[in-house]
Amino acid sequence: MEAATFTSTTASSSTTSFSSFSSASQSLRFLRYKPNAKPLNYKSSRTFSVRASADDSVVTLLDYGAGNVRSLRNAIKYLGFDIIDVQTPEDILKAKQLIFPGVGAFAPAMDVLNNKGMAEALCTYIEQDRPFLGICLGLQLLFESSEENGPVKGLGLIPGVVGRFDSSKGIRVPHIGWNALEIAKDIQILDDIGKSHVYFVHSYRAMPSDQNREWISSTCNYGDNFIASIQRGNVHAVQFHPEKSGDVGLSVLRRFLNPKSGKTQKLVQGNASKLAKRVIACLDVRTNDKGDLVVTKGDQYDVREHTKENEVRNLGKPVDLAGQYYKDGADEVSFLNITAFRDFPLGDLPMLQVLRYASENVFVPLTVGGGIRDFKDGNGRYYSSLEVASEYFRSGADKISIGSDAVYAAEEYLKSGVKTGKSSLEQISRVYGNQAVVVSIDPRRVYVKDPKAVEFKTVKVRNPGPNGEEYAWYQCTVSGGREGRPIGAYELAKAVEELGAGEILLNCIDCDGQGKGFDIDLIKLISDAVSIPVIASSGAGAVEHFTEVFRETNASAALAAGIFHRKEVPIQAVKEHLSKEGIEVRM
């Protein structure tokens, strides 16, 4: 892990800045886990003065500055609580209730805790059985070690080693999406979950054992049963993201923050039993000719109306539509910035504002893409793609989508066979984890009569080409489909998986805006070729198209735009149809 500096800023909270360092194998200076010792036997060598806040409406947040913590802040504020940020180790011990939203990778997170003196204070706080909630990496760090870029020592409070999911068992890694829980303990914060799905996004997990069984409050099945949540006394941690799990997730946060609240409004109980197929709403966002940011939709990537005025197609305001899709049951909302800001992405303040405002009321994952790469501004100042992505994460994005820059990186990698570590894809996945990086592939069909006539992977197509061709390869494009590149979608998908992509958004220029269904040939080709999740995109026009893509390919999710914007096919209608057809979805 290369050295990186993160700065977390929000308009309504104080600024916290920590640095992470590259020594992934550095031993934990404050605590070493001893397998034969009791988990909570740590004694601090320092003396701290502990003063708990008298205000029950205040939450202390340990935000070490990596990834999207804005959504958690918004969820906490949505529930009526104020936030105090941890600036020093003493702030941890002053907390009345502490939330640790771990984002990113295990090694740099432990480096931050160690180098800022937070590890010792955190262990002391938890040892005293005070109200604590760890989220995602905030759960994993409680274990003795992790195999991620390791082995790397953790806080050592819970026996066990955090390991990577085993993709040889036929599962896709990262584990991304809405999955079911198996409740092991009757604890209050899980009261409203029942048979509902909650949202996971991770590549590593802790496994149940005889040594840690007393900690486990729920498990989840994905290849194996892994630990989904833990509890001992007032100490809780969850592997899923409550701030991204809709009303069910908000209930988890509410019950932790206000345990005296008793029964809340009864939530609609689902029938969750396994990982659900996701239905994603996509918003193509750009400025119109008046300079306003609008949601548009292309017809084979042409976003202008075929009228005398030739104006940009305007289908609504991005923040309003995102909020509506959240209410309608979208499992994720994806923003694709197709405006011409690419020359200066950090100057695109309207798009950053869209993310900030959308994340205030949308408690499902948000993805943003468009122009994420290294660049220089008008004054010649250099910005790395990591800095650009970091700004999107701080503004509310959970995942970023890389398009053209990933194509160039894959071409270079296939030519040299060397991972330089310098591409935007490699930089961002190394710091934030590959689960935070989506690669958007925009191919078009190139028909051929003889599959051996080209060096790229071909597929026998269901519908022959204009001259009766039975085969096609899929040529990748850049610059919004305007320029073809000498690389196929199959070759690109395999390369970006190796370079660190955690998910593939698979478009098809030929199908875009046609409403005749997804390109099943393309989606099957790619989803069979990689072990990371694949999102099917382009061409949906009816509920049956979603059933077809999930039945005939290994796609993990399906995305649509125009049919949702124009209210031709409601999201709920898609989900109801899928459910009736026996395909598990989050209802």
Coordinates of N, CA and C in Angstrom, one line a residue, residues 5-7 67 337 341-349 351-352 355-356 368-377 381-402 405 424-425 427-428 431-432 436:
T5 N -2.6 10.4 1.8 CA -3.2 11.3 2.8 C -4.6 11.5 2.5
F6 N -5.4 11.4 3.5 CA -6.9 11.6 3.3 C -7.3 12.8 4.2
T7 N -8.2 13.6 3.6 CA -8.8 14.7 4.4 C -10.3 14.6 4.3
G67 N -12.7 7.2 2.2 CA -14.0 6.7 1.7 C -15.2 7.6 2.0
N337 N -21.7 11.4 -15.2 CA -21.5 12.7 -15.6 C -21.0 12.8 -17.0
F341 N -17.2 18.8 -18.4 CA -16.3 19.2 -17.4 C -15.0 18.4 -17.3
R342 N -14.8 17.4 -18.2 CA -13.7 16.5 -18.0 C -12.3 17.2 -18.1
D343 N -12.3 18.4 -18.6 CA -11.0 19.1 -18.6 C -10.6 19.5 -17.2
F344 N -11.6 19.6 -16.3 CA -11.3 20.1 -14.9 C -12.3 19.5 -14.0
P345 N -12.2 18.2 -13.7 CA -13.3 17.5 -12.9 C -13.5 18.1 -11.5
L346 N -12.4 18.5 -10.8 CA -12.5 19.1 -9.5 C -13.2 20.4 -9.5
G347 N -13.3 21.0 -10.7 CA -14.0 22.3 -10.8 C -15.5 22.1 -11.1
D348 N -15.9 20.9 -11.2 CA -17.3 20.6 -11.5 C -18.2 20.7 -10.2
L349 N -18.3 21.8 -9.6 CA -19.0 22.0 -8.4 C -20.4 21.5 -8.4
M351 N -21.8 19.0 -9.9 CA -22.0 17.6 -9.8 C -21.6 17.1 -8.3
L352 N -20.6 17.8 -7.7 CA -20.3 17.5 -6.4 C -21.4 17.8 -5.4
L355 N -24.2 15.1 -5.5 CA -23.8 14.0 -4.6 C -24.1 14.4 -3.2
R356 N -23.7 15.6 -2.8 CA -23.9 16.0 -1.4 C -25.4 16.0 -1.0
V368 N -20.8 7.3 -8.9 CA -20.6 8.4 -9.9 C -19.4 8.1 -10.8
G369 N -19.6 8.5 -12.1 CA -18.5 8.2 -13.0 C -18.5 9.4 -14.0
G370 N -17.3 9.5 -14.7 CA -17.1 10.6 -15.7 C -15.9 11.4 -15.4
G371 N -14.9 11.2 -16.2 CA -13.7 12.1 -16.1 C -12.8 11.9 -14.9
I372 N -12.8 10.7 -14.3 CA -11.9 10.4 -13.2 C -10.6 9.9 -13.7
R373 N -9.6 10.8 -13.6 CA -8.3 10.5 -14.2 C -7.3 11.5 -13.6
D374 N -6.0 11.3 -13.9 CA -5.0 12.3 -13.6 C -5.2 13.5 -14.6
F375 N -5.0 14.7 -14.1 CA -5.1 15.9 -15.0 C -4.4 17.1 -14.4
K376 N -4.2 18.1 -15.2 CA -3.6 19.4 -14.8 C -4.7 20.5 -15.0
D377 N -4.8 21.4 -14.1 CA -5.8 22.5 -14.2 C -5.1 23.6 -15.1
R381 N -1.3 23.0 -12.4 CA -1.2 22.2 -11.1 C -1.7 20.8 -11.4
Y382 N -1.0 19.8 -11.0 CA -1.3 18.4 -11.2 C -2.2 17.9 -10.1
Y383 N -3.2 17.1 -10.6 CA -4.1 16.4 -9.6 C -4.1 14.9 -10.0
S384 N -3.9 14.0 -9.1 CA -4.0 12.6 -9.4 C -5.4 12.1 -9.4
S385 N -5.6 11.0 -10.1 CA -7.0 10.4 -10.1 C -7.4 10.1 -8.7
L386 N -6.5 9.8 -7.8 CA -6.8 9.4 -6.4 C -7.4 10.7 -5.7
E387 N -6.9 11.8 -6.0 CA -7.4 13.1 -5.4 C -8.8 13.3 -6.0
V388 N -9.0 13.1 -7.3 CA -10.3 13.4 -7.9 C -11.3 12.4 -7.3
A389 N -11.0 11.1 -7.2 CA -11.9 10.2 -6.6 C -12.2 10.5 -5.2
S390 N -11.2 10.9 -4.4 CA -11.4 11.2 -3.0 C -12.4 12.3 -2.8
E391 N -12.4 13.3 -3.7 CA -13.4 14.3 -3.6 C -14.8 13.8 -3.8
Y392 N -14.9 12.9 -4.8 CA -16.2 12.3 -5.0 C -16.7 11.5 -3.8
F393 N -15.8 10.7 -3.2 CA -16.1 9.9 -2.0 C -16.5 10.8 -0.9
R394 N -15.8 11.9 -0.7 CA -16.1 12.8 0.4 C -17.5 13.5 0.2
S395 N -17.9 13.6 -1.1 CA -19.1 14.3 -1.4 C -20.3 13.4 -1.4
G396 N -20.1 12.1 -1.1 CA -21.2 11.2 -1.0 C -21.2 9.9 -1.8
A397 N -20.3 9.8 -2.7 CA -20.2 8.6 -3.6 C -19.7 7.4 -2.8
D398 N -20.3 6.2 -3.0 CA -19.8 5.0 -2.4 C -18.9 4.2 -3.3
K399 N -19.1 4.4 -4.6 CA -18.3 3.8 -5.7 C -18.0 4.8 -6.8
I400 N -16.9 4.7 -7.4 CA -16.6 5.5 -8.6 C -16.5 4.6 -9.8
S401 N -16.9 5.2 -10.9 CA -16.9 4.4 -12.2 C -15.8 5.1 -13.1
I402 N -14.9 4.2 -13.6 CA -13.9 4.7 -14.5 C -14.1 4.1 -15.9
D405 N -10.2 6.0 -19.0 CA -8.9 5.8 -18.4 C -8.6 4.3 -18.2
S424 N -5.2 5.1 -12.8 CA -6.3 5.5 -11.8 C -6.9 4.3 -11.2
L425 N -7.2 3.3 -12.0 CA -7.8 2.1 -11.5 C -7.0 1.4 -10.3
Q427 N -4.5 2.9 -8.5 CA -4.3 3.8 -7.4 C -5.5 3.8 -6.5
I428 N -6.7 3.9 -7.1 CA -7.9 4.0 -6.3 C -8.3 2.7 -5.6
V431 N -6.1 2.0 -2.4 CA -6.4 2.8 -1.2 C -7.8 2.5 -0.7
Y432 N -8.8 2.5 -1.6 CA -10.2 2.4 -1.1 C -10.7 0.9 -1.2
A436 N -14.7 -0.5 -4.3 CA -15.1 0.9 -4.5 C -14.9 1.3 -5.9

